Coordinates of C-alpha atoms and ligand atoms in Angstrom, one line a residue:
M1 CA -63.0 189.1 52.9
S2 CA -61.2 192.0 54.9
A3 CA -58.2 193.1 52.9
T4 CA -56.1 193.1 55.6
A5 CA -55.1 190.8 57.8
L6 CA -57.1 190.6 61.2
P7 CA -54.8 191.9 63.5
I8 CA -53.9 190.1 67.1
Q9 CA -55.0 192.6 69.4
D10 CA -58.9 192.1 68.5
Y11 CA -58.0 188.9 69.7
A12 CA -55.9 189.5 72.6
L13 CA -59.1 189.9 75.6
L14 CA -61.3 187.5 73.9
D15 CA -62.4 184.8 76.7
D16 CA -61.4 181.1 76.1
E17 CA -65.1 180.1 75.7
E18 CA -65.5 182.5 72.5
C19 CA -62.1 181.2 71.5
D20 CA -63.0 177.7 71.8
A21 CA -66.4 178.5 69.4
R22 CA -64.5 180.4 67.0
I23 CA -62.1 178.1 66.4
A24 CA -64.4 175.2 65.9
A25 CA -66.2 177.1 63.5
A26 CA -63.1 178.7 61.3
K27 CA -61.8 174.8 61.3
E28 CA -65.2 173.6 60.3
K29 CA -65.0 176.2 57.3
L30 CA -61.1 175.8 56.7
G31 CA -62.3 171.7 56.4
S32 CA -59.5 169.3 55.1
R33 CA -57.5 172.6 53.5
C34 CA -56.1 173.0 57.3
V35 CA -54.8 170.3 59.5
I36 CA -53.8 171.5 63.1
L37 CA -50.7 169.6 64.9
G38 CA -50.7 169.7 68.9
H39 CA -47.7 168.8 70.8
H40 CA -48.6 166.3 74.2
Y41 CA -47.5 169.8 76.0
Q42 CA -50.0 171.9 74.9
R43 CA -52.4 173.3 77.5
D44 CA -55.8 171.6 77.2
E45 CA -57.9 174.6 75.5
V46 CA -55.4 174.2 72.3
F47 CA -54.9 170.6 72.3
K48 CA -58.4 170.0 72.3
H49 CA -59.0 171.1 68.7
A50 CA -55.9 169.3 67.3
D51 CA -56.3 166.8 64.7
Y52 CA -53.6 165.1 65.3
S53 CA -51.7 164.6 68.4
G54 CA -48.2 163.3 69.4
D55 CA -44.3 163.3 69.9
S56 CA -42.1 165.3 67.6
L57 CA -41.1 162.5 65.5
K58 CA -45.1 161.1 65.2
L59 CA -45.8 164.8 64.6
S60 CA -42.8 165.4 62.2
R61 CA -44.4 161.7 59.9
N62 CA -47.8 163.5 60.2
A63 CA -46.6 166.7 58.6
A64 CA -44.6 164.8 56.0
A65 CA -47.9 163.0 55.0
S66 CA -50.1 165.7 55.1
E67 CA -52.3 166.7 51.8
A68 CA -53.5 170.3 53.7
E69 CA -52.7 173.4 52.6
Y70 CA -52.3 174.8 56.0
I71 CA -50.4 173.0 58.9
V72 CA -51.1 174.2 61.7
F73 CA -48.5 173.6 64.3
C74 CA -49.6 174.0 68.2
G75 CA -45.6 173.2 69.4
V76 CA -42.5 175.0 69.4
H77 CA -41.0 177.1 66.6
F78 CA -38.5 174.2 65.4
M79 CA -41.4 172.0 64.9
A80 CA -43.1 174.2 62.4
E81 CA -39.4 174.4 60.8
V82 CA -39.6 171.2 60.5
A83 CA -43.3 171.0 58.9
D84 CA -42.4 173.3 56.6
I85 CA -39.2 171.4 55.5
L86 CA -41.1 168.1 55.2
S87 CA -43.8 169.3 53.5
R88 CA -44.6 170.5 50.1
P89 CA -43.5 173.7 48.6
D90 CA -47.0 174.8 48.3
Q91 CA -48.1 173.9 51.9
I92 CA -47.9 176.8 54.4
S93 CA -46.5 176.2 58.1
I94 CA -48.0 178.2 60.6
L95 CA -47.0 178.5 64.1
P96 CA -49.7 180.5 66.1
D97 CA -47.3 182.9 68.0
L98 CA -43.7 183.3 67.3
A99 CA -42.6 183.7 70.4
A100 CA -42.9 179.8 71.1
G101 CA -39.1 178.9 70.9
C102 CA -37.6 176.3 72.9
S103 CA -35.1 177.3 75.3
M104 CA -33.1 174.2 74.8
A105 CA -32.9 174.6 70.7
D106 CA -31.4 178.2 71.7
M107 CA -28.5 176.4 74.0
A108 CA -26.8 175.7 70.4
N109 CA -26.5 178.1 67.2
V110 CA -24.6 177.3 63.8
I111 CA -21.8 179.8 64.9
K112 CA -20.6 178.0 67.9
V113 CA -21.3 174.4 65.9
N114 CA -19.1 175.4 63.3
K115 CA -16.3 176.4 66.1
C116 CA -16.5 173.3 67.7
W117 CA -16.2 171.8 64.4
K118 CA -13.2 173.7 63.6
E119 CA -11.7 172.8 66.8
L120 CA -12.3 169.4 66.9
S121 CA -10.5 169.2 63.5
T122 CA -7.3 170.4 65.4
V123 CA -7.4 167.0 66.7
L124 CA -9.2 164.6 64.2
D125 CA -10.8 165.0 60.8
P126 CA -14.3 165.4 62.3
D127 CA -15.7 164.6 58.4
S128 CA -14.3 161.1 58.7
M129 CA -14.5 160.3 62.5
V130 CA -17.2 162.5 63.8
T131 CA -21.0 161.8 62.9
P132 CA -23.1 165.0 63.9
V133 CA -26.2 164.4 65.5
T134 CA -28.7 166.8 66.2
Y135 CA -32.0 166.5 68.7
I136 CA -35.0 167.7 66.6
N137 CA -35.0 170.7 68.9
S138 CA -32.5 173.0 67.3
A139 CA -33.3 175.3 65.1
A140 CA -32.8 174.1 60.7
D141 CA -29.4 175.5 60.3
L142 CA -28.5 173.2 62.6
K143 CA -30.1 170.3 61.0
A144 CA -28.6 171.7 57.5
F145 CA -25.1 171.8 59.3
C146 CA -25.7 168.1 60.1
G147 CA -27.2 167.6 56.3
E148 CA -24.2 168.9 55.0
H149 CA -21.8 166.9 57.4
G150 CA -23.3 163.4 57.0
G151 CA -25.2 163.8 59.9
I152 CA -28.5 162.8 61.1
V153 CA -31.2 164.3 63.3
C154 CA -32.9 162.2 66.5
T155 CA -35.7 162.5 68.5
S156 CA -36.3 161.3 71.8
S157 CA -38.0 158.4 70.6
N158 CA -35.6 157.2 67.9
A159 CA -32.1 158.2 69.6
Q160 CA -30.9 155.0 70.1
K161 CA -31.3 153.7 66.7
I162 CA -29.7 157.5 65.5
L163 CA -26.7 156.4 67.3
E164 CA -26.4 153.0 65.8
W165 CA -26.7 154.3 62.3
S166 CA -23.9 157.1 63.3
F167 CA -21.8 154.8 64.9
A168 CA -22.3 152.6 61.9
R169 CA -20.7 155.3 59.8
R170 CA -18.2 156.6 61.9
E171 CA -16.2 156.0 65.3
K172 CA -17.6 159.5 67.0
V173 CA -20.4 161.3 67.2
L174 CA -20.9 164.6 68.4
F175 CA -24.4 165.5 69.6
F176 CA -26.5 168.8 70.4
P177 CA -27.7 170.3 72.3
D178 CA -29.0 168.1 75.0
Q179 CA -26.3 166.7 76.6
H180 CA -29.0 164.4 78.4
L181 CA -31.2 162.8 75.8
G182 CA -27.5 162.2 74.4
R183 CA -25.8 160.8 77.8
N184 CA -28.8 158.9 79.0
T185 CA -28.9 156.8 75.3
G186 CA -25.2 156.3 75.2
Y187 CA -25.1 154.7 78.4
R188 CA -27.8 152.6 77.9
M189 CA -26.2 151.3 74.8
G190 CA -23.1 150.2 77.0
I191 CA -20.8 153.7 76.4
P192 CA -18.9 154.1 79.9
L193 CA -19.4 157.8 81.0
E194 CA -15.8 158.5 80.6
E195 CA -16.5 157.9 77.1
M196 CA -19.1 160.7 76.7
V197 CA -17.1 164.4 77.3
T198 CA -19.4 167.5 77.7
W199 CA -18.3 169.9 75.1
D200 CA -18.8 173.5 77.2
F201 CA -19.7 176.1 74.2
D202 CA -18.7 179.0 76.1
K203 CA -14.7 177.6 76.3
P204 CA -11.7 177.2 74.1
M205 CA -12.1 173.8 72.7
G206 CA -15.1 173.1 74.9
G207 CA -12.9 173.1 77.8
L208 CA -11.6 169.9 76.8
T209 CA -7.8 168.5 76.6
E210 CA -7.3 166.5 73.2
E211 CA -6.9 163.5 75.0
Q212 CA -10.2 163.3 76.1
I213 CA -11.4 164.5 72.6
R214 CA -9.2 161.3 71.4
N215 CA -10.8 159.0 73.9
A216 CA -14.6 160.3 73.2
K217 CA -17.0 158.2 71.8
I218 CA -20.0 160.8 72.2
I219 CA -19.0 164.5 72.4
L220 CA -22.3 166.3 74.4
W221 CA -23.3 169.6 73.8
K222 CA -23.5 171.2 77.0
G223 CA -27.5 171.9 76.7
F224 CA -30.4 171.4 79.0
C225 CA -34.2 171.7 78.9
S226 CA -35.0 174.1 81.7
V227 CA -37.9 171.9 82.5
H228 CA -36.5 168.2 82.6
Q229 CA -33.8 169.4 84.5
M230 CA -36.2 170.6 87.5
F231 CA -36.7 166.6 88.5
K232 CA -34.4 165.5 90.8
P233 CA -33.4 162.2 92.3
E234 CA -34.4 163.3 95.7
H235 CA -38.2 163.6 94.5
I236 CA -38.2 159.7 93.3
D237 CA -36.7 158.9 97.0
R238 CA -39.0 160.7 98.9
F239 CA -41.6 159.6 97.1
L240 CA -40.6 156.3 96.7
E241 CA -40.5 156.2 100.9
K242 CA -44.2 156.9 100.8
H243 CA -45.2 154.5 97.8
P244 CA -42.6 152.0 97.5
E245 CA -44.9 150.5 94.9
T246 CA -44.6 153.2 92.7
H247 CA -43.5 152.7 89.2
V248 CA -41.3 155.6 88.1
I249 CA -41.0 157.2 84.4
S250 CA -38.8 159.9 82.4
H251 CA -38.3 161.8 79.8
P252 CA -34.5 161.4 78.3
E253 CA -34.1 164.7 78.8
A254 CA -34.3 164.4 82.5
S255 CA -30.8 164.3 84.1
F256 CA -28.7 160.9 84.5
E257 CA -29.3 160.6 88.0
V258 CA -32.8 160.9 87.3
C259 CA -33.0 158.3 84.8
Q260 CA -30.8 156.0 86.5
K261 CA -33.5 155.8 89.4
S262 CA -36.5 155.5 86.9
E263 CA -37.9 152.2 85.7
Y264 CA -39.0 153.3 82.5
I265 CA -37.2 156.1 80.4
G266 CA -39.5 157.2 77.0
S267 CA -40.7 159.9 74.9
T268 CA -44.0 161.7 75.3
E269 CA -45.8 159.0 73.2
A270 CA -43.7 156.1 74.9
I271 CA -44.9 157.7 78.5
L272 CA -48.3 157.9 77.3
K273 CA -48.5 154.1 76.2
I274 CA -47.0 152.8 78.9
V275 CA -49.4 154.0 81.5
R276 CA -52.2 153.9 79.5
E277 CA -51.4 150.2 79.1
A278 CA -50.3 150.0 82.5
E279 CA -52.9 147.5 84.9
P280 CA -55.4 149.1 86.7
G281 CA -54.4 150.3 90.7
T282 CA -50.7 150.9 89.7
R283 CA -49.1 154.3 90.8
W284 CA -46.7 156.1 88.4
L285 CA -44.2 158.8 88.8
V286 CA -43.8 160.9 85.8
A287 CA -41.1 163.2 85.0
T288 CA -42.2 165.4 81.9
E289 CA -44.1 168.3 81.5
L290 CA -47.2 169.4 83.5
N291 CA -49.7 169.8 81.0
L292 CA -49.2 166.0 79.7
V293 CA -49.2 164.7 83.3
N294 CA -52.1 166.3 84.4
R295 CA -54.1 165.0 81.1
L296 CA -52.4 161.3 81.8
H297 CA -53.6 161.9 85.3
D298 CA -57.4 162.8 84.6
E299 CA -57.5 160.0 82.1
C300 CA -56.3 157.5 84.6
K301 CA -57.9 157.9 87.3
D302 CA -61.5 156.3 86.0
Q303 CA -59.4 153.3 85.7
G304 CA -57.8 153.3 89.2
K305 CA -54.5 154.3 88.0
N306 CA -52.6 156.9 90.2
V307 CA -50.0 159.7 88.4
H308 CA -48.2 161.6 90.1
F309 CA -45.7 164.7 88.6
M310 CA -42.3 164.2 89.9
S311 CA -41.6 167.6 90.9
P312 CA -43.1 169.3 94.0
T313 CA -43.0 173.1 92.2
V314 CA -45.0 173.2 89.3
C315 CA -42.7 173.5 85.8
M316 CA -44.4 173.4 82.2
C317 CA -42.9 174.4 79.6
S318 CA -43.7 178.2 79.6
T319 CA -43.0 178.4 75.4
M320 CA -45.4 175.5 75.0
F321 CA -47.7 177.5 76.8
R322 CA -47.8 180.5 74.9
T323 CA -49.8 179.1 72.3
D324 CA -53.5 180.2 73.7
P325 CA -56.8 180.0 72.2
Q326 CA -56.6 183.6 71.5
H327 CA -53.3 182.9 68.7
L328 CA -55.5 179.6 67.7
A329 CA -58.5 181.8 66.5
W330 CA -56.9 184.4 65.3
V331 CA -54.6 182.5 62.8
L332 CA -57.5 180.8 61.7
E333 CA -60.2 183.1 60.9
N334 CA -57.4 185.2 59.1
L335 CA -57.3 181.5 57.0
V336 CA -60.8 181.8 56.7
Q337 CA -60.5 185.8 55.0
G338 CA -57.8 184.4 53.0
H339 CA -54.4 185.6 55.1
V340 CA -51.8 184.0 56.3
V341 CA -50.2 185.2 59.9
N342 CA -47.3 183.4 61.2
R343 CA -46.1 181.6 58.5
I344 CA -42.9 179.5 59.5
S345 CA -40.5 179.5 56.2
V346 CA -36.9 177.7 55.8
P347 CA -34.8 179.1 53.5
E348 CA -34.4 177.5 50.3
R349 CA -30.5 175.8 51.0
E350 CA -30.8 175.6 54.3
S351 CA -34.0 173.7 53.6
V352 CA -32.6 171.7 51.0
L353 CA -29.5 170.8 53.6
A354 CA -31.7 170.1 56.6
K355 CA -34.2 167.9 54.9
K356 CA -31.3 165.4 54.1
A357 CA -30.8 164.9 57.8
L358 CA -34.5 164.7 58.6
D359 CA -34.7 162.2 55.9
N360 CA -31.8 160.1 56.7
M361 CA -33.8 159.9 60.7
L362 CA -37.4 159.1 58.8
S363 CA -35.7 156.7 56.9
I364 CA -35.1 154.6 60.2
H365 CA -37.8 152.3 61.3
Ligands
LIG1 P1 -41.2 164.4 72.7 O1 -40.5 164.1 71.1 O2 -40.6 163.2 73.8 O3 -42.5 165.0 72.4 O4 -40.1 165.5 73.1 C1 -40.4 166.8 72.8 C2 -39.8 167.8 73.7 O5 -39.6 169.2 73.4 C3 -39.8 167.4 75.1 O6 -39.1 168.3 75.7
LIG2 FE1 -37.7 172.6 74.5 FE2 -38.1 171.8 77.0 FE3 -39.9 173.0 76.6 FE4 -39.4 170.8 75.4 S1 -39.8 171.1 77.4 S2 -39.8 172.5 74.4 S3 -37.2 170.9 75.2 S4 -38.1 173.9 76.8

């Protein structure tokens, strides 16, 4: 055992093949003490080492149920925070590269959300009239805000049920940070677009009038995913001109216009399930991250299914991509040596409140 942690610099120049062998060897040594969770957007070289893969909801449940001492999250920062909040205090959540954030999650912060809540209170009583709902793609302090104000967390696979839960308690919802998931879900529930207003967090009163706030069912934070905003309705139109038989499937972080032109809308897990279960010979145009679509393409071609990426330009999630085999080998070999590097630890008070909002979500099936 080394006295100090092995430095990342020793790993930066290792080639992927060597990392692959070293990751496998370290995993073998750690055995059941370590579990690796991998989001569907992870690159192949990392994804293949995951003990469990899934969308945000499935991986949250995996983290909550895990018995392992170390939970190594190959995903982005908010996911490792959720693993820390939902696991036991003696379990350790690790993010291989601390720079793996989520640009959408960064579009909302607790100072601006508190300001919004205060401004809303000049028009109505938010604590009795508005359920705060945070998309899981958000920092732990925003989940804590929801826990403190009777709110809840949602993911892309349970957003409708979460909104139903929210409306059963209060008449309005403040939904952050992703306007598109909120709008696409609200619209599918029959809420007209005029009753879903967008809160511009850089403007006083979100840029809204008192009347707009009073009439709104959902107040949508003006955040978005930089990857999913690349998909455009004209990509669908152009593709369908050439291949009119194509089924179109989109992640709900894509824009309203793209989702309106899609036959199916679903989380990463739902996209995989629908395309995997489709008839051989079918053609699919998919609006979600490139690594997932490429893997699905390779898997489906043997069944004669054609899977295409929706955008003509490459758009992968650059922060998911930060978790590379070098960082994974580095954290695992350190664990073998008895050193924890890149631990994600949510402060106690925040964790307790955030857990309330997460538990609200996990209690809904
Ligand atoms: P899923 O929960 O559908 O996996 O989405 C997570 C995400 O970050 C999509 O951009
Ligand atoms: Fe965040 Fe978008 Fe990346 Fe998902 S794809 S992790 S929402 S930046």
